[in-house]
Coordinates of C-alpha atoms in Angstrom, one line a residue:
M1407 CA 89.2 -8.3 132.6
I1408 CA 88.0 -5.8 130.0
I1409 CA 90.8 -6.5 127.8
L1410 CA 89.6 -10.1 127.4
V1411 CA 86.1 -9.1 126.3
P1412 CA 86.9 -8.9 122.6
F1413 CA 88.7 -12.3 122.7
I1414 CA 85.8 -14.1 124.6
A1415 CA 83.3 -12.5 122.1
F1416 CA 85.4 -13.7 119.2
V1417 CA 85.5 -17.3 120.6
L1418 CA 81.7 -17.3 120.9
F1419 CA 81.5 -15.9 117.2
F1420 CA 84.0 -18.7 116.0
V1421 CA 82.1 -21.5 117.8
Q1422 CA 78.8 -20.2 116.4
K1423 CA 80.2 -20.0 112.7
R1424 CA 82.1 -23.3 113.0
Y1425 CA 79.5 -25.6 114.7
F1426 CA 76.1 -23.7 114.3
P1427 CA 76.2 -21.9 110.9
N1428 CA 72.4 -22.2 110.5
V1429 CA 71.8 -19.8 113.4
L1430 CA 71.2 -16.5 111.9
V1431 CA 71.7 -13.0 113.4
D1432 CA 69.0 -10.6 112.3
T1433 CA 69.7 -6.9 111.3
S1434 CA 67.8 -5.7 114.3
S1435 CA 69.6 -7.9 116.8
A1436 CA 71.5 -5.1 118.4
A1437 CA 68.2 -4.0 119.9
A1438 CA 69.2 -6.6 122.6
V1439 CA 72.1 -4.4 123.5
M1440 CA 70.0 -1.4 123.6
A1441 CA 67.6 -3.0 126.0
G1442 CA 70.4 -4.3 128.2
G1443 CA 72.1 -1.0 128.3
I1444 CA 69.0 1.1 129.3
F1445 CA 68.4 -1.5 131.9
I1446 CA 71.9 -1.0 133.4
N1447 CA 71.7 2.7 133.2
G1448 CA 68.0 3.1 134.4
A1449 CA 66.1 0.3 136.1
L1450 CA 69.1 -1.3 137.8
T1451 CA 70.0 1.9 139.7
Q1452 CA 66.5 1.9 141.3
I1453 CA 66.6 -1.7 142.6
A1454 CA 68.4 -2.2 146.0
Y1455 CA 71.1 -4.8 146.1
L1456 CA 70.8 -5.7 142.4
N1457 CA 73.3 -3.0 141.5
L1458 CA 75.9 -5.1 143.0
I1459 CA 76.1 -7.0 139.8
E1460 CA 76.1 -3.9 137.7
D1461 CA 79.8 -4.4 136.7
F1462 CA 79.1 -8.0 135.6
L1463 CA 76.1 -6.9 133.5
A1464 CA 78.2 -4.2 131.9
L1465 CA 80.8 -6.8 131.1
L1466 CA 78.2 -9.1 129.6
L1467 CA 76.8 -6.2 127.5
S1468 CA 80.4 -5.6 126.3
I1469 CA 80.6 -9.2 125.1
C1470 CA 77.3 -9.0 123.4
W1471 CA 78.3 -5.9 121.5
F1472 CA 81.5 -7.2 120.4
Y1473 CA 79.9 -10.5 119.2
L1474 CA 77.3 -8.7 117.1
A1475 CA 80.3 -6.3 115.7
Y1476 CA 82.2 -9.5 114.5
V1477 CA 79.0 -10.8 113.0
F1478 CA 78.2 -7.6 111.0
V1479 CA 81.9 -7.1 110.0
H1480 CA 82.0 -10.8 108.8
S1481 CA 79.0 -10.3 106.6
A1482 CA 80.8 -7.3 105.0
V1483 CA 84.1 -9.2 104.6
T1484 CA 82.4 -12.3 103.0
K1485 CA 80.4 -9.7 100.6
Q1486 CA 77.1 -10.9 102.1
F1487 CA 76.2 -7.6 103.8
S1488 CA 73.8 -6.5 101.1
I1489 CA 72.0 -9.8 100.9
K1490 CA 71.5 -10.0 104.7
H1491 CA 70.8 -6.4 105.7
L1492 CA 69.8 -4.3 102.6
Q1493 CA 67.4 -6.4 100.7
A1494 CA 64.0 -5.3 102.1
P1495 CA 63.2 -1.6 102.4
L1496 CA 62.2 -1.9 106.2
Q1497 CA 65.1 -4.1 106.9
V1498 CA 67.5 -1.2 106.4
F1499 CA 65.8 0.9 109.2
G1500 CA 66.9 -2.0 111.6
I1501 CA 70.6 -0.8 111.2
G1502 CA 69.5 2.0 113.4
T1503 CA 69.7 -0.5 116.2
W1504 CA 73.5 -0.7 115.4
V1505 CA 73.9 3.1 116.0
A1506 CA 71.8 3.3 119.1
A1507 CA 73.3 0.1 120.7
T1508 CA 76.7 1.5 120.0
S1509 CA 75.7 4.7 121.7
V1510 CA 74.5 2.8 124.7
F1511 CA 77.7 0.7 124.7
C1512 CA 79.9 3.8 124.6
I1513 CA 78.0 5.3 127.6
V1514 CA 78.3 2.1 129.7
Q1515 CA 82.0 1.9 128.8
Y1516 CA 82.6 5.5 129.7
L1517 CA 80.9 5.2 133.0
H1518 CA 82.1 1.8 134.2
Y1519 CA 85.6 1.6 132.5
P1520 CA 87.4 5.0 133.1
S1521 CA 90.8 3.4 132.0
A1522 CA 89.4 2.5 128.7
R1523 CA 88.0 6.0 127.8
S1524 CA 90.5 6.6 125.0
W1525 CA 89.0 3.6 123.2
T1526 CA 85.5 4.9 124.1
F1527 CA 86.3 8.3 122.4
V1528 CA 87.4 6.7 119.2
L1529 CA 84.3 4.3 119.1
A1530 CA 82.1 7.3 119.8
V1531 CA 83.5 9.2 116.8
G1532 CA 83.1 6.1 114.7
N1533 CA 79.5 5.8 115.8
F1534 CA 78.8 9.2 114.5
F1535 CA 80.1 8.4 111.0
L1536 CA 78.0 5.0 111.1
W1537 CA 75.0 7.3 111.9
L1538 CA 75.8 9.2 108.7
V1539 CA 76.0 6.2 106.6
Y1540 CA 72.6 5.0 108.1
L1541 CA 71.1 8.4 107.3
Y1542 CA 72.2 8.0 103.6
L1543 CA 70.7 4.5 103.4
I1544 CA 67.4 5.3 104.9
M1545 CA 67.1 8.5 102.7
V1546 CA 67.2 6.3 99.8
R1547 CA 64.5 4.0 101.2
I1548 CA 62.2 6.7 102.4
K1549 CA 61.6 7.5 98.6
Q1550 CA 60.2 4.1 98.2
F1551 CA 57.6 4.6 100.8
V1552 CA 56.5 8.0 99.3
V1553 CA 56.9 7.1 95.5
R1554 CA 56.2 3.4 95.5
K1555 CA 53.6 3.5 98.3
H1556 CA 55.4 1.0 100.6
Y1557 CA 53.6 2.5 103.5
R1558 CA 51.3 -0.5 103.5
N1559 CA 54.0 -2.4 105.2
V1560 CA 55.3 0.4 107.6
H1561 CA 55.5 -0.1 111.3
G1562 CA 57.5 1.3 114.2
I1563 CA 60.9 0.2 112.9
I1564 CA 61.0 3.4 110.8
L1565 CA 61.1 5.3 114.2
L1566 CA 64.6 4.0 114.7
T1567 CA 65.6 7.0 112.8
T1568 CA 64.7 9.2 115.7
V1569 CA 66.1 6.6 118.3
S1570 CA 69.5 6.5 116.6
T1571 CA 69.7 10.2 116.1
Q1572 CA 68.8 11.0 119.8
S1573 CA 71.1 8.4 121.0
I1574 CA 74.0 10.2 119.3
V1575 CA 72.8 13.4 121.1
I1576 CA 72.9 11.6 124.5
M1577 CA 76.2 9.8 123.6
N1578 CA 77.7 13.2 122.8
A1579 CA 76.5 14.8 126.1
V1580 CA 77.8 11.9 128.2
V1581 CA 81.1 11.0 126.4
F1582 CA 82.1 14.6 125.3
P1583 CA 80.8 16.8 127.9
E1584 CA 81.1 20.5 126.9
R1585 CA 83.2 19.6 123.9
I1586 CA 80.4 19.3 121.2
P1587 CA 79.0 22.5 119.8
T1588 CA 75.6 23.4 121.1
S1589 CA 74.5 24.2 117.6
L1590 CA 75.3 20.6 116.4
Q1591 CA 73.4 19.1 119.3
I1592 CA 70.4 21.3 118.6
G1593 CA 70.6 20.3 114.9
L1594 CA 70.7 16.6 115.6
F1595 CA 67.8 16.9 118.3
S1596 CA 65.6 18.7 115.8
L1597 CA 66.4 16.2 113.1
G1598 CA 65.3 13.5 115.3
I1599 CA 62.0 15.3 116.1
L1600 CA 61.4 15.7 112.3
F1601 CA 62.1 12.0 111.9
Y1602 CA 59.6 11.2 114.5
I1603 CA 56.8 13.3 112.9
G1604 CA 57.3 11.9 109.5
G1605 CA 57.5 8.3 110.8
V1606 CA 54.3 8.6 112.8
V1607 CA 52.5 10.1 109.7
L1608 CA 53.5 7.1 107.7
I1609 CA 52.4 4.6 110.4
V1610 CA 49.0 6.3 110.9
K1611 CA 48.5 6.4 107.1
R1612 CA 49.4 2.7 107.0
Y1613 CA 46.6 1.7 109.4
I1614 CA 44.1 4.1 108.2
R1615 CA 44.3 3.3 104.5
D1616 CA 44.7 -0.5 105.0
R1617 CA 41.2 -1.4 106.4
G1618 CA 41.7 -5.0 106.4
W1619 CA 44.4 -5.2 109.0
S1620 CA 43.9 -7.2 112.3
L1621 CA 45.2 -6.3 115.8
A1622 CA 46.3 -9.9 116.4
D1623 CA 48.4 -10.4 113.2
D1624 CA 49.2 -7.0 111.8
W1625 CA 50.2 -4.9 114.9
K1626 CA 53.9 -5.1 115.3
N1627 CA 56.1 -5.2 118.4
T1628 CA 58.1 -2.3 117.1
N1629 CA 55.1 0.0 117.4
C1630 CA 56.1 0.5 121.0
I1631 CA 58.8 2.9 119.6
V1632 CA 55.9 5.3 119.1
H1633 CA 56.4 6.3 122.8
G1634 CA 60.1 5.2 123.2
A1635 CA 61.2 7.6 120.6
V1636 CA 59.5 10.5 122.5
S1637 CA 61.1 9.3 125.8
I1638 CA 64.7 9.1 124.2
S1639 CA 64.0 12.6 122.8
G1640 CA 63.2 13.9 126.2
V1641 CA 66.4 12.3 127.7
A1642 CA 68.4 13.7 124.9
G1643 CA 67.0 17.2 125.6
I1644 CA 67.8 17.1 129.2
K1645 CA 71.2 15.6 129.0
S1646 CA 72.4 18.0 126.4
G1647 CA 70.8 21.0 128.0
I1648 CA 68.7 21.7 125.0
L1649 CA 65.4 21.4 127.0
S1650 CA 64.6 23.2 130.3
M1651 CA 62.8 21.0 132.8
D1652 CA 59.6 22.8 132.0
V1653 CA 59.7 21.8 128.4
A1654 CA 61.1 18.4 129.1
F1655 CA 58.0 18.0 131.4
W1656 CA 55.7 18.3 128.4
F1657 CA 57.8 15.8 126.4
W1658 CA 57.1 13.5 129.4
I1659 CA 53.4 14.1 129.2
W1660 CA 53.7 13.3 125.5
A1661 CA 55.5 10.1 126.1
L1662 CA 53.1 9.1 129.1
T1663 CA 50.0 9.6 126.9
F1664 CA 51.5 7.4 124.1
F1665 CA 52.8 4.9 126.7
I1666 CA 49.4 4.3 128.1
I1667 CA 47.7 4.1 124.5
V1668 CA 50.3 1.8 123.0
E1669 CA 50.6 -0.5 126.0
V1670 CA 46.8 -0.9 126.3
I1671 CA 46.7 -1.9 122.7
E1672 CA 49.6 -4.3 123.3
I1673 CA 47.6 -5.9 126.2
V1674 CA 44.5 -6.3 124.1
R1675 CA 46.7 -7.7 121.3
A1676 CA 48.2 -10.3 123.6
H1677 CA 44.8 -11.4 124.9
K1678 CA 43.6 -11.8 121.3
R1679 CA 46.6 -13.8 120.2
I1680 CA 46.3 -16.1 123.2
R1681 CA 42.8 -16.7 122.4
L1682 CA 43.4 -17.5 118.7
Y1683 CA 46.6 -19.3 118.9
G1684 CA 47.1 -20.4 122.6
L1685 CA 49.7 -19.2 125.0
Q1686 CA 52.7 -20.8 123.3
E1687 CA 52.1 -19.7 119.7
G1688 CA 50.3 -16.4 120.7
I1689 CA 53.0 -14.8 122.9
G1690 CA 55.4 -17.5 123.8
R1691 CA 57.7 -17.4 120.6
Y1692 CA 61.0 -15.4 120.4
H1693 CA 61.3 -12.7 117.8
V1694 CA 64.0 -10.1 117.6
S1695 CA 61.3 -7.3 117.5
Q1696 CA 60.4 -8.1 121.0
W1697 CA 63.5 -6.3 122.3
S1698 CA 61.9 -3.0 121.3
R1699 CA 59.3 -3.4 124.0
N1700 CA 62.1 -3.8 126.7
F1701 CA 64.0 -0.8 125.4
T1702 CA 61.0 1.5 125.0
I1703 CA 59.6 0.8 128.6
G1704 CA 63.1 0.9 130.0
M1705 CA 63.6 4.3 128.2
F1706 CA 60.3 5.6 129.6
L1707 CA 61.5 4.7 133.1
F1708 CA 64.9 6.3 132.4
F1709 CA 63.1 9.5 131.2
T1710 CA 61.0 9.4 134.4
I1711 CA 64.2 9.1 136.6
T1712 CA 66.0 11.9 134.7
L1713 CA 63.0 14.4 134.8
D1714 CA 63.5 16.4 138.0
M1715 CA 60.0 17.9 138.8
T1716 CA 61.5 20.1 141.7
Q1717 CA 63.1 22.3 139.0
I1718 CA 59.8 22.9 137.2
Q1719 CA 58.6 26.5 137.5
H1720 CA 54.8 26.0 136.8
H1721 CA 52.4 24.1 138.9
I1722 CA 52.2 20.5 137.6
G1723 CA 49.5 19.1 139.9
W1724 CA 49.4 16.1 142.2
F1725 CA 48.3 13.6 139.5
Y1726 CA 51.7 13.8 137.6
E1727 CA 53.7 13.8 140.8
T1728 CA 51.9 10.7 142.0
V1729 CA 52.3 9.0 138.5
Q1730 CA 56.1 9.7 138.5
R1731 CA 56.6 8.6 142.2
D1732 CA 54.6 5.3 141.7
F1733 CA 56.2 4.4 138.4
L1734 CA 59.6 4.9 139.9
I1735 CA 58.5 2.3 142.4
V1736 CA 56.9 -0.2 140.0
G1737 CA 58.7 0.6 136.7
P1738 CA 62.1 -1.0 137.7
W1739 CA 60.5 -4.4 138.5
L1740 CA 58.4 -4.2 135.4
V1741 CA 61.4 -3.6 133.3
L1742 CA 63.3 -6.4 135.1
G1743 CA 60.4 -8.9 134.8
L1744 CA 60.0 -8.1 131.0
L1745 CA 63.8 -8.3 130.5
T1746 CA 63.9 -11.6 132.3
I1747 CA 61.0 -13.0 130.2
E1748 CA 62.7 -12.0 126.9
C1749 CA 65.9 -13.5 127.9
I1750 CA 64.1 -16.8 128.6
L1751 CA 62.3 -16.6 125.2
F1752 CA 65.7 -15.7 123.6
L1753 CA 67.5 -18.7 125.1
K1754 CA 64.6 -21.0 124.3
G1755 CA 64.4 -19.9 120.7
N1756 CA 68.2 -20.1 120.1
L1757 CA 68.1 -23.6 121.8
D1758 CA 65.4 -24.7 119.5
Q1759 CA 67.5 -23.5 116.6
L1760 CA 70.6 -25.3 117.8
L1761 CA 68.7 -28.5 118.3
E1762 CA 67.2 -28.3 114.8
S1763 CA 70.6 -27.4 113.2
S1764 CA 72.3 -30.3 115.2
G1765 CA 69.5 -32.7 114.1
T1766 CA 69.9 -31.7 110.3
Q1767 CA 73.7 -32.1 110.5
F1768 CA 73.3 -35.5 112.1
Q1769 CA 70.8 -36.6 109.5
K1770 CA 73.3 -35.5 106.7
S1771 CA 76.2 -37.4 108.3
K1772 CA 74.1 -40.7 108.4
G1773 CA 73.0 -40.1 104.8
L1774 CA 69.2 -39.8 105.7

């Protein structure tokens, strides 16, 4: 069945390009694969009986990855890559979702399709070079934020630098166990932390200096990555063996603190938007950046699953043990619920686009 996946994805790509050309794929659309992959590797393992469809979901994730790969390669072949993905300074950071999504895809492929591991190895190596290209692109854009003061538009998307880098560390640890030099893993991990510190500084500067911003309109969905980037760093440290459980525990405290702060802000923001714009316009419209919320909460859950508190040497206290135990109960259902809602919004948003596209083509055919 796995052999048919690229063909199925190509058929979907052909149908979309042939009959629905007005339906556009955003640069950050690969975040959907990130969210789906972390759900399969994390929340799904904690929900009884739901893991029976794990292979089906892995297959569906593979189709999504190949479809997006066709879309992005097609934009390069048709010489529209720069126009679609490199125009706005912040848009370029969205390419980080391609790296992280491919890392997640490689891990899912490695764990679920052992017979295809040769292909997974090749893809993983290719993903590392994709990360290097991404690194070059963002280095050019970072100058614009420092020199031209584009920090006024900065939001959590710039932390995809950390997410993509740490995803490479995790991919290396899973797909190439004991084959990647420890020094390279440490270098990548440290670079991800530096990206995080620099990104958070720019985000804080943006909201401090721009005193006219409003929570309802100017707080972005991608700001959830403020805690998600810490979570993926903690997972990367554990999976690669760079961090001991004692140190990883403090990363978890770091992630938990920002998780609470950011998600409280998100709840208040949702309340304000509903009050100002109503339920439909306030929170009921699909936007590609919403996948970041699914990914970051799913990643915090995965970090919580990965953290083994029985291996921690110092006394951690009953509070944190209780938080971990309770979140392992509630978290999987929270991630499942948010993912279900996002899939509904995605389907509704794309159906609206399809109907609008079909209506426009009908009017043109009638000469209206």
